[in-house]
Amino acid sequence: MSKVLNFKQELTACFGQPVSENPTQVMMEAAYRHHGLDWRYLTIEVAPNDLAAGVAGARAMGFRGFNCTIPHKVAVIAHLDGLGESASLMGAVNCVVRRGEKLIGENTDGKGFVKSLKELVDPTGKRAVIFGAGGAARAIGVEVALAGATEITIVNRSPSRGKELVALLTDKVRVKTNLVAWDQDYVVPEGVDIVINATSIGLFPDVDARLALDVNSLRSGMVVADVIPNPPKTRLVRDATARGCKVIDGLGMLVNQGIIGVHYWSGIEPDAAVMRKALEDVFGA
Ligand code: NDP
């Protein structure tokens, strides 16, 4: 039996509440069952000091791969045999894939986001605004740029983190990028096609937390995306829907990064509807 190991640490940071049932595990195993794969997706906590042993164990037991999350996304790289292009640019791995005898680090967060985005708009030649400069913003910024966006604006509270992301996008991904200090309600400029919340604002339990954004500057036809998976109908998602925008919720990104992971590990293209339904059941959406 093939296995997939999920290094669980600080899931509260990802989903906003302690989870007895890891939503990603429920979603992945729903896909495995649906496609008749006799596989498991296990949730296993690995302490930072045990990371090398954890990866060695996955190798020794012939795991097809594993996801890893905070705080292992950067540290895991030292224990792998190579990196995919975007993981290498980002310097962060959330998905490890066994290819032959090698363990290769990939990053599916941004790829999952772009897969959702492409269902609504072709990013080629588009201008995007991203709120946030943390791990999610980094992954999304790199992939949106690789997908052909021509200009990215990073809007972030802390200037130092914002500058780091702008330097990465400008120098390594070679996309025109600028930084806006986020100290008041942001007005989306004319000509912006895509607006993305990649901060943790709105995550359970702070569901009423407001993104400092002038919602009147969201225009009909614009694509507005939120990375928050719990709850999926965030305040931003509701405001953008009311303004006639095309909206992507955080479940879309979560499902799509899962689809890419299952594809890397098994070669099959899993059913998105089955995976989304499993998540909606967990979140009561
Ligand atoms: P990080 O901690 O790395 O970054 C958080 C970002 O949010 C920072 O830019 C931080 O700004 C900003 N931020 C947080 N609170 C505030 C606030 N009150 N006002 C202004 N800015 C704020 O987290 P991640 O990037 O890893 O994760 C962000 C969110 O993305 C999480 O909620 C997670 O659930 C979600 N996510 C969703 C995924 C999905 O598949 N749907 C996948 C991965 C993540 P500053 O730099 O100033 O501190």
Short mmCIF file of C-alpha atoms and ligand atoms in Angstrom, two decimals:
data_model
loop_
_atom_site.label_atom_id
_atom_site.label_comp_id
_atom_site.label_asym_id
_atom_site.label_seq_id
_atom_site.Cartn_x
_atom_site.Cartn_y
_atom_site.Cartn_z
CA MET A 1 0.00 0.00 0.00
CA SER A 2 1.31 3.44 -0.88
CA LYS A 3 1.14 6.10 1.75
CA VAL A 4 1.29 9.86 1.87
CA LEU A 5 2.62 11.53 4.96
CA ASN A 6 1.38 14.88 6.07
CA PHE A 7 3.61 16.69 8.56
CA LYS A 8 1.06 18.42 10.75
CA GLN A 9 2.24 21.39 12.76
CA GLU A 10 0.24 24.43 13.78
CA LEU A 11 -2.83 23.51 11.79
CA THR A 12 -4.60 26.14 13.81
CA ALA A 13 -2.63 28.73 11.83
CA CYS A 14 -4.03 27.35 8.59
CA PHE A 15 -7.63 26.71 9.51
CA GLY A 16 -8.23 29.05 12.44
CA GLN A 17 -9.31 26.40 14.92
CA PRO A 18 -7.86 23.24 16.41
CA VAL A 19 -8.99 20.50 14.06
CA SER A 20 -9.71 17.00 15.27
CA GLU A 21 -10.36 15.96 11.68
CA ASN A 22 -7.70 17.49 9.45
CA PRO A 23 -9.71 18.95 6.54
CA THR A 24 -6.91 18.25 4.04
CA GLN A 25 -6.81 14.59 5.08
CA VAL A 26 -10.60 14.29 4.73
CA MET A 27 -10.45 15.92 1.28
CA MET A 28 -7.56 13.76 0.02
CA GLU A 29 -8.99 10.49 1.28
CA ALA A 30 -12.35 11.34 -0.33
CA ALA A 31 -10.47 11.63 -3.64
CA TYR A 32 -8.62 8.34 -3.07
CA ARG A 33 -11.88 6.50 -2.30
CA HIS A 34 -13.65 8.05 -5.29
CA HIS A 35 -10.88 6.96 -7.66
CA GLY A 36 -10.48 3.48 -6.12
CA LEU A 37 -6.96 4.13 -4.81
CA ASP A 38 -6.16 1.88 -1.86
CA TRP A 39 -4.08 4.68 -0.30
CA ARG A 40 -4.01 6.63 2.94
CA TYR A 41 -3.20 10.30 3.57
CA LEU A 42 -2.00 10.38 7.17
CA THR A 43 -1.68 13.35 9.48
CA ILE A 44 1.55 12.99 11.44
CA GLU A 45 3.05 15.58 13.73
CA VAL A 46 6.83 15.90 13.46
CA ALA A 47 8.75 18.17 15.84
CA PRO A 48 11.33 20.45 14.18
CA ASN A 49 14.22 18.49 15.72
CA ASP A 50 12.89 15.26 14.23
CA LEU A 51 12.44 16.54 10.68
CA ALA A 52 15.51 14.74 9.25
CA ALA A 53 14.36 11.45 10.78
CA GLY A 54 10.81 12.05 9.53
CA VAL A 55 11.97 12.50 5.92
CA ALA A 56 14.34 9.52 6.21
CA GLY A 57 11.38 7.47 7.47
CA ALA A 58 9.24 8.51 4.51
CA ARG A 59 12.06 7.45 2.17
CA ALA A 60 12.63 4.16 3.93
CA MET A 61 8.94 3.26 3.88
CA GLY A 62 8.53 4.08 0.19
CA PHE A 63 6.03 6.90 0.60
CA ARG A 64 4.90 8.42 -2.71
CA GLY A 65 5.35 11.82 -1.08
CA PHE A 66 3.99 14.12 1.58
CA ASN A 67 2.75 17.61 2.27
CA CYS A 68 4.43 19.73 4.89
CA THR A 69 3.26 22.88 6.55
CA ILE A 70 4.40 25.48 9.09
CA PRO A 71 7.13 25.32 10.47
CA HIS A 72 8.72 22.83 8.04
CA LYS A 73 8.26 24.51 4.66
CA VAL A 74 11.78 25.93 4.47
CA ALA A 75 13.68 23.53 6.75
CA VAL A 76 12.57 20.46 4.77
CA ILE A 77 14.60 21.61 1.72
CA ALA A 78 17.88 20.54 3.36
CA HIS A 79 16.62 16.93 3.42
CA LEU A 80 15.46 16.71 -0.23
CA ASP A 81 17.27 15.82 -3.48
CA GLY A 82 16.01 18.70 -5.62
CA LEU A 83 13.38 21.39 -6.12
CA GLY A 84 10.83 22.28 -8.78
CA GLU A 85 11.13 25.72 -10.42
CA SER A 86 8.67 27.67 -8.29
CA ALA A 87 9.66 26.00 -5.00
CA SER A 88 13.23 26.98 -5.83
CA LEU A 89 12.21 30.61 -6.51
CA MET A 90 10.08 30.80 -3.34
CA GLY A 91 12.54 28.91 -1.15
CA ALA A 92 9.59 27.02 0.36
CA VAL A 93 8.15 23.53 -0.15
CA ASN A 94 4.68 22.31 0.79
CA CYS A 95 4.59 19.14 -1.31
CA VAL A 96 7.29 16.47 -1.70
CA VAL A 97 7.13 14.01 -4.58
CA ARG A 98 9.12 10.78 -5.00
CA ARG A 99 10.44 10.66 -8.57
CA GLY A 100 12.47 7.45 -9.02
CA GLU A 101 14.75 7.30 -6.00
CA LYS A 102 14.68 11.08 -5.46
CA LEU A 103 12.51 13.22 -3.23
CA ILE A 104 11.74 16.48 -5.05
CA GLY A 105 10.22 19.54 -3.33
CA GLU A 106 7.38 21.37 -5.04
CA ASN A 107 5.12 24.20 -3.97
CA THR A 108 1.47 23.66 -4.84
CA ASP A 109 -0.06 26.60 -2.90
CA GLY A 110 0.46 29.17 -5.63
CA LYS A 111 -0.15 26.63 -8.42
CA GLY A 112 -3.49 25.74 -6.79
CA PHE A 113 -4.38 29.41 -6.66
CA VAL A 114 -3.52 29.97 -10.33
CA LYS A 115 -5.55 26.89 -11.32
CA SER A 116 -8.58 28.52 -9.60
CA LEU A 117 -7.76 31.86 -11.22
CA LYS A 118 -7.56 30.40 -14.71
CA GLU A 119 -11.10 29.05 -14.32
CA LEU A 120 -12.19 32.73 -14.40
CA VAL A 121 -9.50 34.70 -16.22
CA ASP A 122 -6.26 34.24 -18.14
CA PRO A 123 -3.60 36.00 -16.01
CA THR A 124 -1.49 36.83 -19.10
CA GLY A 125 -1.04 40.60 -19.37
CA LYS A 126 -3.12 41.30 -16.24
CA ARG A 127 -2.46 43.65 -13.32
CA ALA A 128 -2.86 42.17 -9.84
CA VAL A 129 -3.01 43.58 -6.31
CA ILE A 130 -2.03 41.23 -3.46
CA PHE A 131 -2.74 42.02 0.19
CA GLY A 132 -0.08 40.41 2.39
CA ALA A 133 3.55 39.38 2.05
CA GLY A 134 3.70 36.13 4.04
CA GLY A 135 4.00 32.55 2.79
CA ALA A 136 0.69 32.52 0.90
CA ALA A 137 1.35 35.89 -0.78
CA ARG A 138 4.84 34.74 -1.77
CA ALA A 139 3.54 31.54 -3.38
CA ILE A 140 0.71 33.35 -5.16
CA GLY A 141 2.90 36.27 -6.30
CA VAL A 142 5.49 33.96 -7.89
CA GLU A 143 2.91 31.78 -9.68
CA VAL A 144 0.75 34.68 -10.88
CA ALA A 145 3.91 36.26 -12.32
CA LEU A 146 5.04 32.97 -13.93
CA ALA A 147 1.52 32.68 -15.40
CA GLY A 148 2.08 35.94 -17.27
CA ALA A 149 0.78 38.83 -15.13
CA THR A 150 2.57 42.01 -16.15
CA GLU A 151 2.31 44.07 -12.96
CA ILE A 152 1.88 43.19 -9.29
CA THR A 153 1.25 45.53 -6.37
CA ILE A 154 2.01 44.21 -2.89
CA VAL A 155 -0.01 45.92 -0.16
CA ASN A 156 1.42 45.02 3.25
CA ARG A 157 1.36 46.27 6.83
CA SER A 158 5.01 45.58 7.69
CA PRO A 159 7.35 47.31 5.22
CA SER A 160 10.25 44.86 5.74
CA ARG A 161 8.26 41.77 4.70
CA GLY A 162 6.71 43.72 1.82
CA LYS A 163 10.15 44.80 0.55
CA GLU A 164 11.44 41.21 0.66
CA LEU A 165 8.59 39.99 -1.53
CA VAL A 166 8.94 42.90 -3.96
CA ALA A 167 12.68 42.13 -4.28
CA LEU A 168 11.94 38.44 -4.97
CA LEU A 169 9.36 39.22 -7.65
CA THR A 170 11.39 41.98 -9.26
CA ASP A 171 14.86 40.41 -9.21
CA LYS A 172 14.17 36.69 -9.53
CA VAL A 173 10.81 36.41 -11.33
CA ARG A 174 11.40 39.63 -13.30
CA VAL A 175 7.90 41.05 -13.06
CA LYS A 176 7.18 44.76 -12.51
CA THR A 177 6.25 44.99 -8.82
CA ASN A 178 5.60 47.85 -6.43
CA LEU A 179 4.95 48.13 -2.72
CA VAL A 180 2.20 50.07 -0.96
CA ALA A 181 2.40 50.62 2.81
CA TRP A 182 -0.97 49.50 4.17
CA ASP A 183 -1.84 52.18 6.70
CA GLN A 184 -5.31 53.20 5.54
CA ASP A 185 -8.22 51.88 3.46
CA TYR A 186 -6.73 50.84 0.12
CA VAL A 187 -8.40 52.18 -3.01
CA VAL A 188 -7.97 49.76 -5.94
CA PRO A 189 -6.58 51.82 -8.86
CA GLU A 190 -8.18 51.90 -12.31
CA GLY A 191 -6.79 49.19 -14.59
CA VAL A 192 -6.37 46.50 -11.92
CA ASP A 193 -7.86 43.17 -13.04
CA ILE A 194 -7.26 40.88 -10.06
CA VAL A 195 -7.45 41.60 -6.29
CA ILE A 196 -6.23 38.93 -3.85
CA ASN A 197 -6.40 38.75 -0.06
CA ALA A 198 -3.40 36.63 0.95
CA THR A 199 -3.40 37.74 4.62
CA SER A 200 -4.98 35.84 7.49
CA ILE A 201 -7.62 38.56 7.99
CA GLY A 202 -11.08 36.95 8.21
CA LEU A 203 -9.87 33.55 9.39
CA PHE A 204 -12.00 31.84 12.06
CA PRO A 205 -12.63 32.92 14.80
CA ASP A 206 -12.08 36.56 13.67
CA VAL A 207 -14.70 36.19 10.97
CA ASP A 208 -15.86 39.81 11.13
CA ALA A 209 -12.35 41.26 10.85
CA ARG A 210 -12.37 43.82 8.07
CA LEU A 211 -9.74 44.12 5.36
CA ALA A 212 -8.78 47.81 5.12
CA LEU A 213 -10.14 48.24 1.61
CA ASP A 214 -12.51 50.76 0.03
CA VAL A 215 -15.08 48.28 -1.29
CA ASN A 216 -16.45 50.96 -3.62
CA SER A 217 -13.24 50.59 -5.64
CA LEU A 218 -14.12 46.93 -6.43
CA ARG A 219 -15.63 47.06 -9.89
CA SER A 220 -17.95 44.68 -11.66
CA GLY A 221 -16.01 42.18 -13.80
CA MET A 222 -12.88 42.39 -11.62
CA VAL A 223 -11.67 39.05 -10.18
CA VAL A 224 -11.53 39.11 -6.38
CA ALA A 225 -9.96 36.17 -4.51
CA ASP A 226 -9.64 35.30 -0.84
CA VAL A 227 -7.25 32.63 0.49
CA ILE A 228 -9.19 32.14 3.73
CA PRO A 229 -10.63 28.60 3.72
CA ASN A 230 -12.57 28.87 6.99
CA PRO A 231 -15.14 30.32 6.65
CA PRO A 232 -15.23 30.26 2.83
CA LYS A 233 -17.76 33.12 2.63
CA THR A 234 -15.55 35.80 4.15
CA ARG A 235 -16.58 39.42 4.43
CA LEU A 236 -14.44 40.18 1.34
CA VAL A 237 -16.10 37.36 -0.64
CA ARG A 238 -19.55 38.71 0.33
CA ASP A 239 -18.64 42.35 -0.47
CA ALA A 240 -17.07 41.43 -3.82
CA THR A 241 -20.06 39.26 -4.80
CA ALA A 242 -22.42 42.14 -3.97
CA ARG A 243 -20.33 44.48 -6.19
CA GLY A 244 -20.66 42.11 -9.18
CA CYS A 245 -17.05 40.85 -9.12
CA LYS A 246 -16.00 37.35 -10.18
CA VAL A 247 -15.11 35.69 -6.89
CA ILE A 248 -12.73 32.89 -5.83
CA ASP A 249 -12.96 31.61 -2.24
CA GLY A 250 -10.25 29.90 -0.16
CA LEU A 251 -11.72 26.44 -0.73
CA GLY A 252 -10.96 26.75 -4.46
CA MET A 253 -7.24 27.16 -3.76
CA LEU A 254 -7.22 24.37 -1.17
CA VAL A 255 -8.98 21.94 -3.52
CA ASN A 256 -6.72 22.82 -6.44
CA GLN A 257 -3.47 22.46 -4.49
CA GLY A 258 -4.80 19.04 -3.41
CA ILE A 259 -5.59 18.10 -7.02
CA ILE A 260 -2.05 19.01 -8.08
CA GLY A 261 -0.59 16.97 -5.17
CA VAL A 262 -2.67 13.86 -5.99
CA HIS A 263 -1.66 14.24 -9.64
CA TYR A 264 2.05 14.48 -8.74
CA TRP A 265 1.83 11.37 -6.55
CA SER A 266 -0.50 9.14 -8.58
CA GLY A 267 -0.71 10.51 -12.12
CA ILE A 268 -4.51 10.72 -11.90
CA GLU A 269 -6.54 13.93 -12.22
CA PRO A 270 -8.90 13.73 -9.24
CA ASP A 271 -12.50 14.94 -9.24
CA ALA A 272 -12.62 18.53 -7.90
CA ALA A 273 -16.31 18.34 -6.96
CA VAL A 274 -15.77 15.30 -4.70
CA MET A 275 -12.90 17.06 -2.92
CA ARG A 276 -14.76 20.35 -2.50
CA LYS A 277 -17.83 18.57 -1.11
CA ALA A 278 -15.65 16.80 1.48
CA LEU A 279 -14.27 20.17 2.62
CA GLU A 280 -17.69 21.82 2.68
CA ASP A 281 -18.91 19.01 4.95
CA VAL A 282 -16.00 19.64 7.35
CA PHE A 283 -16.52 23.42 7.41
CA GLY A 284 -20.31 23.21 7.36
CA ALA A 285 -20.26 25.54 4.34
P1 NDP B 1 1.90 34.44 7.24
O1 NDP B 1 1.86 34.52 8.73
O2 NDP B 1 3.15 34.03 6.56
O3 NDP B 1 1.49 35.90 6.65
C1 NDP B 1 0.36 36.58 7.10
C2 NDP B 1 0.18 37.88 6.32
O4 NDP B 1 -1.03 38.50 6.77
C3 NDP B 1 1.30 38.89 6.54
O5 NDP B 1 1.52 39.61 5.34
C4 NDP B 1 0.71 39.82 7.62
O6 NDP B 1 1.21 41.13 7.55
C5 NDP B 1 -0.74 39.84 7.20
N1 NDP B 1 -1.65 40.19 8.30
C6 NDP B 1 -2.09 39.37 9.29
N2 NDP B 1 -2.93 40.04 10.11
C7 NDP B 1 -3.02 41.30 9.62
C8 NDP B 1 -3.74 42.47 10.00
N3 NDP B 1 -4.54 42.47 11.08
N4 NDP B 1 -3.62 43.59 9.26
C9 NDP B 1 -2.82 43.61 8.16
N5 NDP B 1 -2.10 42.53 7.74
C10 NDP B 1 -2.20 41.39 8.45
O7 NDP B 1 0.68 33.51 6.85
P2 NDP B 1 0.49 32.71 5.46
O8 NDP B 1 0.85 33.63 4.36
O9 NDP B 1 1.14 31.39 5.55
O10 NDP B 1 -1.08 32.43 5.49
C11 NDP B 1 -2.02 33.50 5.30
C12 NDP B 1 -3.40 32.91 5.16
O11 NDP B 1 -3.45 32.11 3.98
C13 NDP B 1 -3.80 31.97 6.33
O12 NDP B 1 -5.01 32.44 6.88
C14 NDP B 1 -4.05 30.61 5.67
O13 NDP B 1 -5.23 30.01 6.15
C15 NDP B 1 -4.26 30.98 4.22
N6 NDP B 1 -3.81 29.92 3.31
C16 NDP B 1 -4.77 29.34 2.53
C17 NDP B 1 -4.44 28.34 1.66
C18 NDP B 1 -5.51 27.71 0.84
O14 NDP B 1 -5.23 26.69 0.18
N7 NDP B 1 -6.71 28.28 0.81
C19 NDP B 1 -3.03 27.86 1.51
C20 NDP B 1 -2.09 28.58 2.35
C21 NDP B 1 -2.49 29.56 3.22
P3 NDP B 1 2.63 41.54 8.26
O15 NDP B 1 3.70 41.10 7.29
O16 NDP B 1 2.52 42.99 8.40
O17 NDP B 1 2.67 40.79 9.56
#
